[in-house]
Tab-separated table of C-alpha atoms in Angstrom:
chain	number	residue	atom	x	y	z
G	1	MET	CA	-20.217	59.576	-22.467
G	2	ILE	CA	-17.276	57.595	-23.791
G	3	SER	CA	-18.416	54.195	-25.018
G	4	PHE	CA	-16.938	51.068	-23.429
G	5	GLN	CA	-15.626	50.013	-26.837
G	6	PHE	CA	-13.734	53.270	-27.306
G	7	THR	CA	-12.500	53.124	-23.715
G	8	PHE	CA	-10.879	49.793	-24.207
G	9	LEU	CA	-9.444	50.737	-27.587
G	10	VAL	CA	-7.696	53.650	-25.874
G	11	LEU	CA	-6.561	51.256	-23.146
G	12	ALA	CA	-4.938	48.917	-25.643
G	13	LEU	CA	-3.273	51.702	-27.608
G	14	ASN	CA	-1.952	53.370	-24.475
G	15	PHE	CA	-0.391	50.138	-23.246
G	16	LEU	CA	1.281	49.604	-26.600
G	17	THR	CA	2.569	53.170	-26.670
G	18	VAL	CA	3.990	53.130	-23.138
G	19	TYR	CA	5.635	49.730	-23.370
G	20	ASN	CA	7.354	50.466	-26.688
G	21	ARG	CA	8.838	53.863	-25.954
G	22	PRO	CA	12.580	53.811	-26.647
G	23	ALA	CA	13.542	56.086	-23.760
G	24	GLY	CA	14.052	53.432	-21.096
G	25	ILE	CA	10.444	52.317	-20.617
G	26	ASN	CA	10.532	49.180	-22.752
G	27	VAL	CA	11.693	47.168	-19.756
G	28	ARG	CA	10.063	44.557	-17.555
G	29	ASN	CA	9.872	46.254	-14.203
G	30	MET	CA	6.919	47.038	-11.976
G	31	GLU	CA	7.217	50.801	-12.346
G	32	SER	CA	6.884	50.581	-16.136
G	33	PHE	CA	3.770	48.456	-15.735
G	34	ILE	CA	2.308	50.914	-13.213
G	35	GLN	CA	3.050	53.835	-15.531
G	36	ALA	CA	1.211	52.041	-18.323
G	37	VAL	CA	-1.789	51.436	-16.057
G	38	GLN	CA	-1.765	55.055	-14.945
G	39	GLN	CA	-1.745	56.347	-18.512
G	40	VAL	CA	-4.832	54.240	-19.237
G	41	GLU	CA	-6.531	55.692	-16.155
G	42	ASP	CA	-5.561	59.257	-17.063
G	43	SER	CA	-6.949	58.788	-20.566
G	44	ASN	CA	-10.218	57.355	-19.287
G	45	PRO	CA	-11.522	59.358	-16.315
G	46	GLY	CA	-13.939	57.381	-14.199
G	47	LEU	CA	-12.612	53.971	-15.273
G	48	SER	CA	-12.981	51.826	-12.158
G	49	PRO	CA	-10.115	49.572	-10.997
G	50	LEU	CA	-12.465	46.578	-11.245
G	51	ALA	CA	-13.316	47.326	-14.873
G	52	LEU	CA	-9.618	47.735	-15.642
G	53	VAL	CA	-8.473	44.436	-14.123
G	54	ARG	CA	-11.362	42.662	-15.847
G	55	ALA	CA	-10.277	44.163	-19.160
G	56	LEU	CA	-6.705	43.006	-18.534
G	57	ARG	CA	-7.964	39.496	-17.766
G	58	ARG	CA	-9.925	39.431	-20.989
G	59	THR	CA	-6.985	40.412	-23.157
G	60	ALA	CA	-4.568	38.070	-21.373
G	61	GLY	CA	-6.891	35.119	-22.000
G	62	HIS	CA	-7.344	34.164	-18.356
G	63	ASP	CA	-10.954	32.962	-18.595
G	64	ASP	CA	-10.334	29.380	-17.484
G	65	GLN	CA	-13.084	27.435	-15.742
G	66	MET	CA	-12.008	28.199	-12.169
G	67	THR	CA	-11.560	31.902	-12.834
G	68	ILE	CA	-15.012	32.051	-14.457
G	69	HIS	CA	-16.447	30.126	-11.475
G	70	PHE	CA	-15.279	32.784	-9.022
G	71	LEU	CA	-15.112	35.965	-11.109
G	72	GLY	CA	-17.447	35.368	-14.034
G	73	ALA	CA	-16.523	35.321	-17.737
G	74	SER	CA	-14.900	38.640	-18.538
G	75	HIS	CA	-16.665	38.932	-21.906
G	76	ASN	CA	-20.092	38.483	-20.253
G	77	LEU	CA	-19.631	41.112	-17.535
G	78	SER	CA	-21.579	44.358	-17.887
G	79	ASP	CA	-18.543	46.650	-17.681
G	80	THR	CA	-16.782	44.860	-20.562
G	81	GLU	CA	-19.739	44.507	-22.928
G	82	GLY	CA	-18.968	45.433	-26.498
G	83	LEU	CA	-15.205	45.342	-26.055
G	84	GLU	CA	-14.393	42.197	-28.036
G	85	GLY	CA	-14.024	43.870	-31.395
G	86	SER	CA	-11.488	46.383	-30.124
G	87	ILE	CA	-9.073	43.911	-28.522
G	88	LEU	CA	-8.977	40.731	-30.587
G	89	ASN	CA	-6.510	41.998	-33.174
G	90	ALA	CA	-3.098	40.395	-33.492
G	91	THR	CA	-1.126	43.380	-32.226
G	92	SER	CA	-3.020	43.997	-28.991
G	93	PHE	CA	-3.369	40.290	-28.228
G	94	SER	CA	0.383	39.780	-28.706
G	95	PHE	CA	1.215	42.714	-26.471
G	96	PHE	CA	-1.003	41.713	-23.560
G	97	ASP	CA	0.066	38.095	-23.826
G	98	LYS	CA	3.689	39.205	-23.359
G	99	ALA	CA	2.887	41.681	-20.605
G	100	ILE	CA	0.731	39.493	-18.358
G	101	HIS	CA	0.428	35.910	-19.588
G	102	HIS	CA	2.764	33.674	-17.595
G	103	ILE	CA	4.918	31.092	-19.371
G	104	VAL	CA	8.361	29.503	-19.032
G	105	THR	CA	10.106	28.847	-22.341
G	106	ASP	CA	12.159	25.774	-23.205
G	107	ASN	CA	15.371	27.707	-22.583
G	108	GLY	CA	14.314	28.721	-19.058
G	109	GLU	CA	13.077	32.265	-19.686
G	110	GLU	CA	10.144	33.143	-17.433
G	111	ARG	CA	7.727	35.616	-19.010
G	112	GLY	CA	4.752	37.464	-17.593
G	113	VAL	CA	6.911	38.578	-14.668
G	114	VAL	CA	8.339	41.952	-13.633
G	115	LEU	CA	11.146	43.136	-11.383
G	116	ALA	CA	9.790	44.968	-8.336
G	117	PRO	CA	11.719	47.905	-6.807
G	118	ASP	CA	12.604	45.747	-3.773
G	119	GLY	CA	14.619	43.341	-5.958
G	120	THR	CA	12.070	40.526	-6.038
G	121	THR	CA	10.311	39.202	-9.132
G	122	VAL	CA	6.528	39.088	-9.378
G	123	ALA	CA	4.195	37.273	-11.793
G	124	LEU	CA	1.413	39.640	-12.842
G	125	ALA	CA	-1.335	37.081	-13.545
G	126	PRO	CA	-1.968	35.811	-9.983
G	127	LEU	CA	-1.493	39.327	-8.637
G	128	LEU	CA	-4.183	40.799	-10.891
G	129	LEU	CA	-6.623	37.882	-10.472
G	130	ALA	CA	-6.490	38.213	-6.686
G	131	ILE	CA	-6.894	41.992	-6.856
G	132	GLU	CA	-9.948	41.469	-9.067
G	133	SER	CA	-11.348	38.997	-6.544
G	134	GLY	CA	-10.956	41.539	-3.747
G	135	LEU	CA	-12.466	44.375	-5.770
G	136	LYS	CA	-15.416	42.214	-6.798
G	137	ALA	CA	-16.087	41.278	-3.162
G	138	LYS	CA	-15.875	44.944	-2.153
G	139	MET	CA	-18.348	45.960	-4.887
G	140	GLU	CA	-20.826	43.190	-4.010
G	141	GLY	CA	-20.408	43.409	-0.237
G	142	THR	CA	-19.495	39.715	0.016
G	143	GLU	CA	-16.516	37.634	1.065
G	144	ALA	CA	-13.761	37.074	-1.484
G	145	LEU	CA	-14.333	33.332	-1.715
G	146	GLY	CA	-12.002	32.820	-4.655
G	147	LEU	CA	-9.085	34.715	-3.170
G	148	PHE	CA	-6.976	31.784	-1.939
G	149	PRO	CA	-7.772	29.397	-4.821
G	150	LEU	CA	-6.950	32.012	-7.470
G	151	SER	CA	-3.860	33.462	-5.775
G	152	LEU	CA	-2.123	30.360	-4.383
G	153	GLY	CA	-4.356	27.314	-3.894
G	154	ARG	CA	-4.713	26.074	-7.474
G	155	THR	CA	-1.072	26.667	-8.401
G	156	LEU	CA	0.290	25.018	-5.265
G	157	GLY	CA	-2.020	22.023	-5.505
G	158	LEU	CA	-1.334	21.316	-9.157
G	159	SER	CA	2.395	21.763	-8.655
G	160	PHE	CA	2.397	19.289	-5.750
G	161	LEU	CA	0.384	16.803	-7.746
G	162	SER	CA	2.175	17.003	-11.068
G	163	LEU	CA	5.631	16.379	-9.608
G	164	GLN	CA	5.056	13.505	-7.193
G	165	ASP	CA	7.954	11.534	-8.668
G	166	ILE	CA	10.557	14.080	-7.537
G	167	PRO	CA	11.574	15.130	-3.973
G	168	PRO	CA	9.131	17.519	-2.257
G	169	SER	CA	11.842	20.202	-2.066
G	170	MET	CA	11.887	20.360	-5.877
G	171	ARG	CA	8.113	20.684	-6.365
G	172	LEU	CA	8.148	24.445	-5.875
G	173	GLY	CA	10.201	27.243	-7.416
G	174	PRO	CA	12.722	28.060	-8.594
G	175	ASN	CA	13.940	31.628	-8.406
G	176	GLY	CA	16.080	33.173	-11.108
G	177	CYS	CA	17.903	36.326	-12.144
G	178	TRP	CA	17.473	39.206	-14.539
G	179	ASP	CA	19.865	40.057	-17.324
G	180	ASN	CA	20.139	43.604	-15.951
G	181	VAL	CA	18.442	44.999	-12.844
G	182	GLU	CA	18.635	48.574	-14.176
G	183	GLN	CA	16.983	47.704	-17.515
G	184	PRO	CA	15.452	44.242	-16.963
G	185	LYS	CA	14.307	42.465	-20.104
G	186	VAL	CA	15.030	38.737	-19.682
G	187	PHE	CA	14.450	36.666	-16.533
G	188	LYS	CA	16.086	33.234	-16.484
G	189	ILE	CA	15.198	30.647	-13.852
G	190	SER	CA	17.911	28.619	-12.126
G	191	ARG	CA	16.544	25.105	-12.806
G	192	PRO	CA	13.587	23.443	-14.554
G	193	ALA	CA	10.358	25.193	-13.621
G	194	THR	CA	7.463	23.944	-11.564
G	195	LEU	CA	3.998	25.440	-11.925
G	196	ALA	CA	4.714	27.453	-8.774
G	197	THR	CA	7.878	29.401	-9.507
G	198	ASP	CA	9.074	31.911	-6.928
G	199	ALA	CA	7.705	34.736	-9.089
G	200	VAL	CA	4.272	33.080	-9.235
G	201	ILE	CA	4.265	32.577	-5.456
G	202	ASN	CA	5.362	36.200	-4.910
G	203	GLY	CA	2.560	37.395	-7.176
G	204	GLY	CA	0.101	35.116	-5.417
G	205	MET	CA	1.102	36.335	-1.965
G	206	ASP	CA	0.972	39.968	-3.024
G	207	GLY	CA	-2.417	39.448	-4.638
G	208	LEU	CA	-3.702	37.631	-1.550
G	209	LEU	CA	-2.674	40.525	0.694
G	210	LEU	CA	-3.972	43.284	-1.569
G	211	GLY	CA	-7.137	41.408	-2.484
G	212	MET	CA	-7.965	40.759	1.176
G	213	HIS	CA	-7.285	44.394	2.045
G	214	LEU	CA	-9.530	45.643	-0.767
G	215	SER	CA	-12.333	43.250	0.131
G	216	LYS	CA	-12.340	44.545	3.729
G	217	LEU	CA	-12.533	48.250	2.926
G	218	PRO	CA	-15.384	49.999	4.752
G	219	ALA	CA	-18.581	50.383	2.756
G	220	SER	CA	-18.096	54.158	2.708
G	221	GLU	CA	-14.550	53.962	1.288
G	222	GLN	CA	-13.974	53.573	-2.421
G	223	PRO	CA	-10.912	51.685	-3.644
G	224	GLN	CA	-8.050	53.656	-5.128
G	225	ALA	CA	-7.128	53.528	-8.776
G	226	LEU	CA	-5.250	50.368	-9.749
G	227	SER	CA	-2.015	52.296	-10.315
G	228	GLU	CA	-2.236	53.766	-6.807
G	229	ILE	CA	-2.921	50.353	-5.255
G	230	LEU	CA	0.177	48.948	-6.909
G	231	ARG	CA	2.395	51.976	-6.335
G	232	GLU	CA	1.715	52.169	-2.590
G	233	TYR	CA	2.583	48.487	-2.191
G	234	TYR	CA	5.694	48.363	-4.391
G	235	ASN	CA	7.087	51.913	-4.710
G	236	PHE	CA	7.504	52.988	-1.088
G	237	THR	CA	10.493	54.858	0.357
G	238	LEU	CA	12.180	53.975	3.647
G	239	THR	CA	14.270	56.516	5.554
G	240	GLU	CA	16.346	56.341	8.723
G	241	LYS	CA	13.568	58.204	10.545
G	242	GLN	CA	10.793	56.206	8.871
G	243	GLY	CA	12.295	52.740	8.640
G	244	ILE	CA	10.564	49.454	8.039
G	245	ASP	CA	9.699	49.096	11.755
G	246	ALA	CA	7.493	52.196	11.539
G	247	VAL	CA	5.591	51.149	8.406
G	248	THR	CA	2.098	49.918	9.215
G	249	SER	CA	0.738	49.693	5.668
G	250	TYR	CA	1.160	46.733	3.334
G	251	ILE	CA	4.495	46.894	1.493
G	252	SER	CA	6.221	44.203	-0.542
G	253	PRO	CA	9.187	43.471	1.809
G	254	LYS	CA	6.639	42.318	4.389
G	255	ARG	CA	4.887	39.870	2.039
G	256	ARG	CA	6.072	36.752	3.873
G	257	GLN	CA	5.379	38.113	7.340
G	258	LEU	CA	1.898	39.330	6.384
G	259	SER	CA	1.074	36.216	4.335
G	260	ARG	CA	1.955	34.060	7.301
G	261	GLN	CA	-0.495	36.020	9.448
G	262	LEU	CA	-3.246	35.377	6.882
G	263	LEU	CA	-2.433	31.737	6.153
G	264	GLU	CA	-1.543	30.343	9.587
G	265	PRO	CA	-5.126	30.359	10.912
G	266	LEU	CA	-6.281	28.382	7.860
G	267	ASP	CA	-6.307	24.620	7.448
G	268	LEU	CA	-4.169	24.825	4.331
G	269	HIS	CA	-4.387	21.108	3.616
G	270	THR	CA	-8.183	21.315	3.467
G	271	GLU	CA	-8.048	24.540	1.451
G	272	VAL	CA	-5.755	23.035	-1.199
G	273	MET	CA	-7.663	19.736	-1.343
G	274	THR	CA	-10.942	21.635	-1.746
G	275	THR	CA	-9.402	23.683	-4.537
G	276	LEU	CA	-8.171	20.568	-6.349
G	277	THR	CA	-11.597	18.954	-6.011
G	278	LEU	CA	-13.119	22.034	-7.617
G	279	VAL	CA	-10.541	21.853	-10.429
G	280	TRP	CA	-11.602	18.255	-11.044
G	281	LYS	CA	-15.293	19.125	-11.118
G	282	LEU	CA	-14.928	22.172	-13.341
G	283	GLU	CA	-12.354	20.817	-15.762
G	284	LYS	CA	-13.346	17.120	-15.618
G	285	THR	CA	-9.751	16.198	-14.728
G	286	GLU	CA	-9.987	12.482	-13.995
G	287	TRP	CA	-6.345	12.008	-13.088
G	288	ILE	CA	-6.799	14.292	-10.065
G	289	ALA	CA	-9.871	12.455	-8.839
G	290	GLN	CA	-8.285	9.032	-9.214
G	291	ASP	CA	-4.902	9.844	-7.653
G	292	SER	CA	-4.733	7.916	-4.370
G	293	GLY	CA	-1.542	9.727	-3.319
G	294	LEU	CA	-3.085	13.182	-3.583
G	295	GLY	CA	-3.442	13.795	0.158
G	296	LYS	CA	0.140	12.794	0.877
G	297	ALA	CA	1.467	14.883	-2.005
G	298	VAL	CA	-0.383	17.958	-0.728
G	299	GLN	CA	0.809	17.372	2.834
G	300	GLU	CA	4.443	17.040	1.771
G	301	GLY	CA	4.183	20.012	-0.565
G	302	LEU	CA	2.658	22.296	2.051
G	303	LYS	CA	5.449	21.425	4.474
G	304	THR	CA	7.952	22.580	1.855
G	305	PHE	CA	5.887	25.696	1.105
G	306	MET	CA	5.658	26.694	4.778
G	307	HIS	CA	9.389	26.170	5.273
G	308	ARG	CA	10.645	27.882	2.132
G	309	TYR	CA	8.215	30.775	1.780
G	310	LEU	CA	6.934	31.490	5.300
G	311	ASP	CA	9.606	30.304	7.766
G	312	CYS	CA	12.598	31.347	5.656
G	313	PRO	CA	13.284	34.986	4.853
G	314	GLN	CA	13.406	35.985	1.219
G	315	ILE	CA	17.063	35.835	0.196
G	316	ILE	CA	18.321	38.021	-2.649
G	317	PRO	CA	20.604	35.738	-4.712
G	318	ARG	CA	24.147	36.642	-5.687
G	319	CYS	CA	23.324	37.162	-9.340
G	320	GLN	CA	20.645	39.679	-8.390
G	321	TRP	CA	22.907	41.978	-6.345
G	322	GLY	CA	25.681	41.766	-8.935
G	323	ALA	CA	28.217	39.458	-7.285
G	324	LYS	CA	31.436	38.588	-9.057
G	325	ALA	CA	32.401	34.931	-9.284
G	326	SER	CA	34.525	33.379	-6.547
G	327	ARG	CA	38.203	33.447	-7.456
G	328	ASP	CA	38.642	29.801	-6.523
G	329	THR	CA	36.549	26.669	-6.178
G	330	PRO	CA	34.349	27.085	-3.055
G	331	ILE	CA	34.999	24.624	-0.226
G	332	PRO	CA	31.875	22.688	0.838
G	333	LEU	CA	30.679	22.831	4.428
G	334	SER	CA	30.029	19.685	6.457
G	335	LEU	CA	26.410	20.097	7.524
G	336	PRO	CA	24.713	20.553	9.907
G	337	LEU	CA	26.766	23.220	11.661
G	338	LYS	CA	26.703	23.987	15.378
G	339	PHE	CA	27.336	27.737	15.385
G	340	LEU	CA	25.909	30.985	14.064
G	341	TYR	CA	28.333	33.922	14.376
G	342	VAL	CA	26.831	37.414	14.434
G	343	HIS	CA	28.680	40.381	12.891
G	344	HIS	CA	28.110	43.982	11.914
G	345	THR	CA	29.762	45.361	8.811
G	346	TYR	CA	31.037	48.521	10.593
G	347	GLU	CA	31.763	49.797	7.094
G	348	PRO	CA	29.351	50.464	5.432
G	349	SER	CA	28.342	52.157	8.663
G	350	ALA	CA	24.808	53.242	7.753
G	351	PRO	CA	21.886	50.811	7.418
G	352	CYS	CA	20.851	50.204	3.805
G	353	LEU	CA	17.178	50.891	3.177
G	354	SER	CA	16.587	49.849	-0.431
G	355	PHE	CA	17.513	47.094	-2.852
G	356	SER	CA	19.751	49.442	-4.820
G	357	SER	CA	21.691	50.663	-1.771
G	358	CYS	CA	21.980	47.200	-0.184
G	359	SER	CA	23.185	45.741	-3.499
G	360	ARG	CA	25.716	48.543	-3.800
G	361	ASN	CA	26.954	47.760	-0.276
G	362	MET	CA	27.249	44.066	-1.125
G	363	ARG	CA	29.348	44.799	-4.202
G	364	SER	CA	31.526	47.198	-2.216
G	365	MET	CA	32.174	44.604	0.504
G	366	GLN	CA	32.931	41.886	-2.020
G	367	ARG	CA	35.363	44.176	-3.815
G	368	PHE	CA	37.094	45.019	-0.495
G	369	HIS	CA	37.312	41.369	0.553
G	370	GLN	CA	38.627	40.202	-2.817
G	371	GLU	CA	40.923	43.060	-3.780
G	372	ASP	CA	42.151	44.519	-0.470
G	373	ARG	CA	42.168	41.396	1.677
G	374	GLY	CA	42.918	38.946	-1.091
G	375	TRP	CA	40.081	36.573	-0.269
G	376	ASN	CA	38.335	34.470	-2.878
G	377	ASP	CA	34.918	36.002	-2.266
G	378	ILE	CA	32.833	38.101	0.090
G	379	GLY	CA	33.505	36.673	3.527
G	380	TYR	CA	30.028	36.406	5.044
G	381	SER	CA	27.616	33.533	4.569
G	382	PHE	CA	24.688	35.964	4.545
G	383	VAL	CA	24.162	39.688	5.032
G	384	VAL	CA	21.004	41.307	6.442
G	385	GLY	CA	19.815	44.666	5.130
G	386	SER	CA	17.378	47.109	6.675
G	387	ASP	CA	15.294	46.958	3.502
G	388	GLY	CA	13.524	43.798	4.675
G	389	TYR	CA	15.744	41.233	2.930
G	390	VAL	CA	18.678	38.903	3.455
G	391	TYR	CA	21.442	38.885	0.831
G	392	GLU	CA	23.289	35.755	-0.184
G	393	GLY	CA	27.033	35.771	0.447
G	394	ARG	CA	28.746	32.399	0.323
G	395	GLY	CA	25.409	30.783	1.083
G	396	TRP	CA	24.294	27.617	2.830
G	397	SER	CA	26.799	25.184	1.398
G	398	HIS	CA	30.232	26.839	1.266
G	399	VAL	CA	32.873	27.761	3.859
G	400	GLY	CA	33.081	31.518	4.422
G	401	ARG	CA	35.829	33.854	5.615
G	402	HIS	CA	34.132	35.584	8.521
G	403	THR	CA	35.311	34.241	11.881
G	404	ARG	CA	39.006	33.325	12.008
G	405	GLY	CA	39.578	29.741	13.075
G	406	HIS	CA	35.846	29.005	13.038
G	407	ASN	CA	34.822	29.475	9.408
G	408	ALA	CA	34.054	25.786	8.868
G	409	LEU	CA	32.152	25.480	12.161
G	410	GLY	CA	29.312	27.934	11.601
G	411	TYR	CA	27.589	30.480	9.425
G	412	GLY	CA	28.771	34.074	9.599
G	413	VAL	CA	25.882	36.528	9.278
G	414	SER	CA	26.396	40.293	9.268
G	415	ILE	CA	23.900	43.125	9.534
G	416	ILE	CA	24.818	46.116	7.373
G	417	GLY	CA	25.711	49.081	9.587
G	418	ASN	CA	27.748	50.113	12.631
G	419	TYR	CA	26.004	48.932	15.802
G	420	THR	CA	28.439	50.154	18.419
G	421	ALA	CA	25.972	52.643	19.893
G	422	ALA	CA	22.635	51.885	18.207
G	423	LEU	CA	20.671	48.772	17.350
G	424	PRO	CA	19.605	47.578	13.901
G	425	SER	CA	15.921	47.726	13.056
G	426	ARG	CA	13.733	45.228	14.877
G	427	HIS	CA	12.798	43.790	11.497
G	428	ALA	CA	16.453	43.154	10.560
G	429	MET	CA	17.158	41.462	13.886
G	430	ASP	CA	13.986	39.389	13.550
G	431	LEU	CA	15.073	38.222	10.087
G	432	LEU	CA	18.310	36.913	11.586
G	433	ARG	CA	17.077	35.594	14.915
G	434	ASN	CA	13.701	34.109	14.040
G	435	HIS	CA	13.753	33.434	10.301
G	436	LEU	CA	17.231	32.828	8.913
G	437	ALA	CA	18.180	30.672	11.910
G	438	LEU	CA	14.905	28.712	11.778
G	439	CYS	CA	15.344	28.297	8.032
G	440	ALA	CA	18.825	26.869	8.639
G	441	VAL	CA	17.612	24.404	11.277
G	442	ASN	CA	14.642	23.145	9.266
G	443	GLY	CA	16.746	22.988	6.120
G	444	GLY	CA	19.503	20.937	7.724
G	445	GLY	CA	22.104	23.706	7.849
G	446	LEU	CA	22.176	24.145	11.637
G	447	THR	CA	21.680	21.630	14.438
G	448	GLY	CA	18.588	22.146	16.574
G	449	ASN	CA	20.720	23.061	19.596
G	450	TYR	CA	22.978	25.464	17.692
G	451	THR	CA	24.875	28.218	19.494
G	452	ILE	CA	24.775	31.944	18.705
G	453	GLN	CA	27.953	33.881	19.435
G	454	GLY	CA	29.185	37.358	18.647
G	455	HIS	CA	32.317	37.680	16.529
G	456	ARG	CA	34.222	39.135	19.513
G	457	GLN	CA	33.684	36.004	21.586
G	458	VAL	CA	35.893	33.832	19.405
G	459	VAL	CA	38.293	36.396	17.885
G	460	ASN	CA	40.228	38.539	20.372
G	461	TYR	CA	41.121	41.580	18.294
G	462	THR	CA	37.621	42.744	17.344
G	463	SER	CA	34.710	44.539	19.011
G	464	CYS	CA	32.320	43.169	16.347
G	465	PRO	CA	29.287	43.058	16.281
G	466	GLY	CA	29.363	46.356	18.179
G	467	ASP	CA	28.518	46.941	21.845
G	468	ALA	CA	24.815	47.644	21.282
G	469	LEU	CA	24.171	44.629	19.070
G	470	PHE	CA	26.284	42.328	21.244
G	471	SER	CA	24.312	43.374	24.306
G	472	GLU	CA	21.117	42.568	22.396
G	473	ILE	CA	22.120	39.084	21.216
G	474	ARG	CA	23.104	38.122	24.775
G	475	SER	CA	19.346	37.891	25.462
G	476	TRP	CA	18.646	35.605	22.491
G	477	GLU	CA	17.619	32.016	23.164
G	478	HIS	CA	20.597	30.240	21.603
G	479	PHE	CA	23.280	32.643	22.842
G	480	ARG	CA	26.120	31.058	24.801
G	481	GLY	CA	28.766	32.991	26.722
């Protein structure tokens, strides 16, 4: 039998080998991480996913008081006994710190994060802690009591509390962009970081979903290998026949929809306050216990969290899909607006089903609008893909070039594809109708009594957004003839 010490030595060496190969693998994307995990598993038959995530926690130095409270100290657990001597060398510690340990540098580089295939960025630490919580509950036949505190509760609460002197809207986030989505190595955030960056919240949501799923597996069903758990969630393939509407399993583009289903039944205020109380008890943090504004800070912060991460769709920023700069200074909109104009792109005519294809479509449309039509930028305010995401065009604040004579009066939102005879996916229409619009109202971009109109209603020469889609939007609540 292979000793635990030798097992973990192989684990460390395999990670170092995989992550430092010159042939395109020394990049910070999810697939490279999964490949590294899989090589460890292949080299150590019988290594359980729980033992593996515990070993990763040990090397990343994530044995803080709350983690120990819920998961136990990794160096005291039976399946990691005798491993200390094989991992506490400078090389392996440095590697795992870079791979998993989350930190934001003084120059705004966020580390411990990876680019997922869907174009979003995920922090590995909360993801792996929550997966460990779910696996531990499955093994012991108990509830995963630490799942919310370890995935989201602690980070949200401390972020709300530590930034009470700034507006609630700035107490979470931000997002950022990679230096290169094909070979991502450096992720820079767009403004000073909070404790709960978008990547940390994405990792927390993903961990919450996967951890809950693992904890609820039937007693007779054994969990998959860690690489398989991650690959099924992140590395899926959508097709026109098997689009996102037909997918019933957990996949990353549905993280906000599925997280909302898990979180809405909870009293989140009580959950976060309970988590902060536990932080105070475990870490003897007096400033938390004595803060009289704690309840208000949590209430305000949760309102922002619900709006930004559950009501709003995830929007892929311009820098992520490869947008060129506007050719002129953008003109600011006068908010709130009264109209939302619905379009289809017509060309590209096929729905885009992945981050790479949707990004390619966005660049193609921007090039056409700038070079062939002579506009300053892509015309639309936002564009909806069939990959589960909304793509930023001119955004919330700037006048677009989408609906002649009405550009300053409303947002122009297009769904990629030709919808003359067929409808977009239900998921794409739901993103526009129930999430992007709600996000705009709650964020001050649209009035509460806004009007939805098809492009053809206000511009005579077009059949946009296509007969099928126009017939559909006529049934929507805010549609006006």
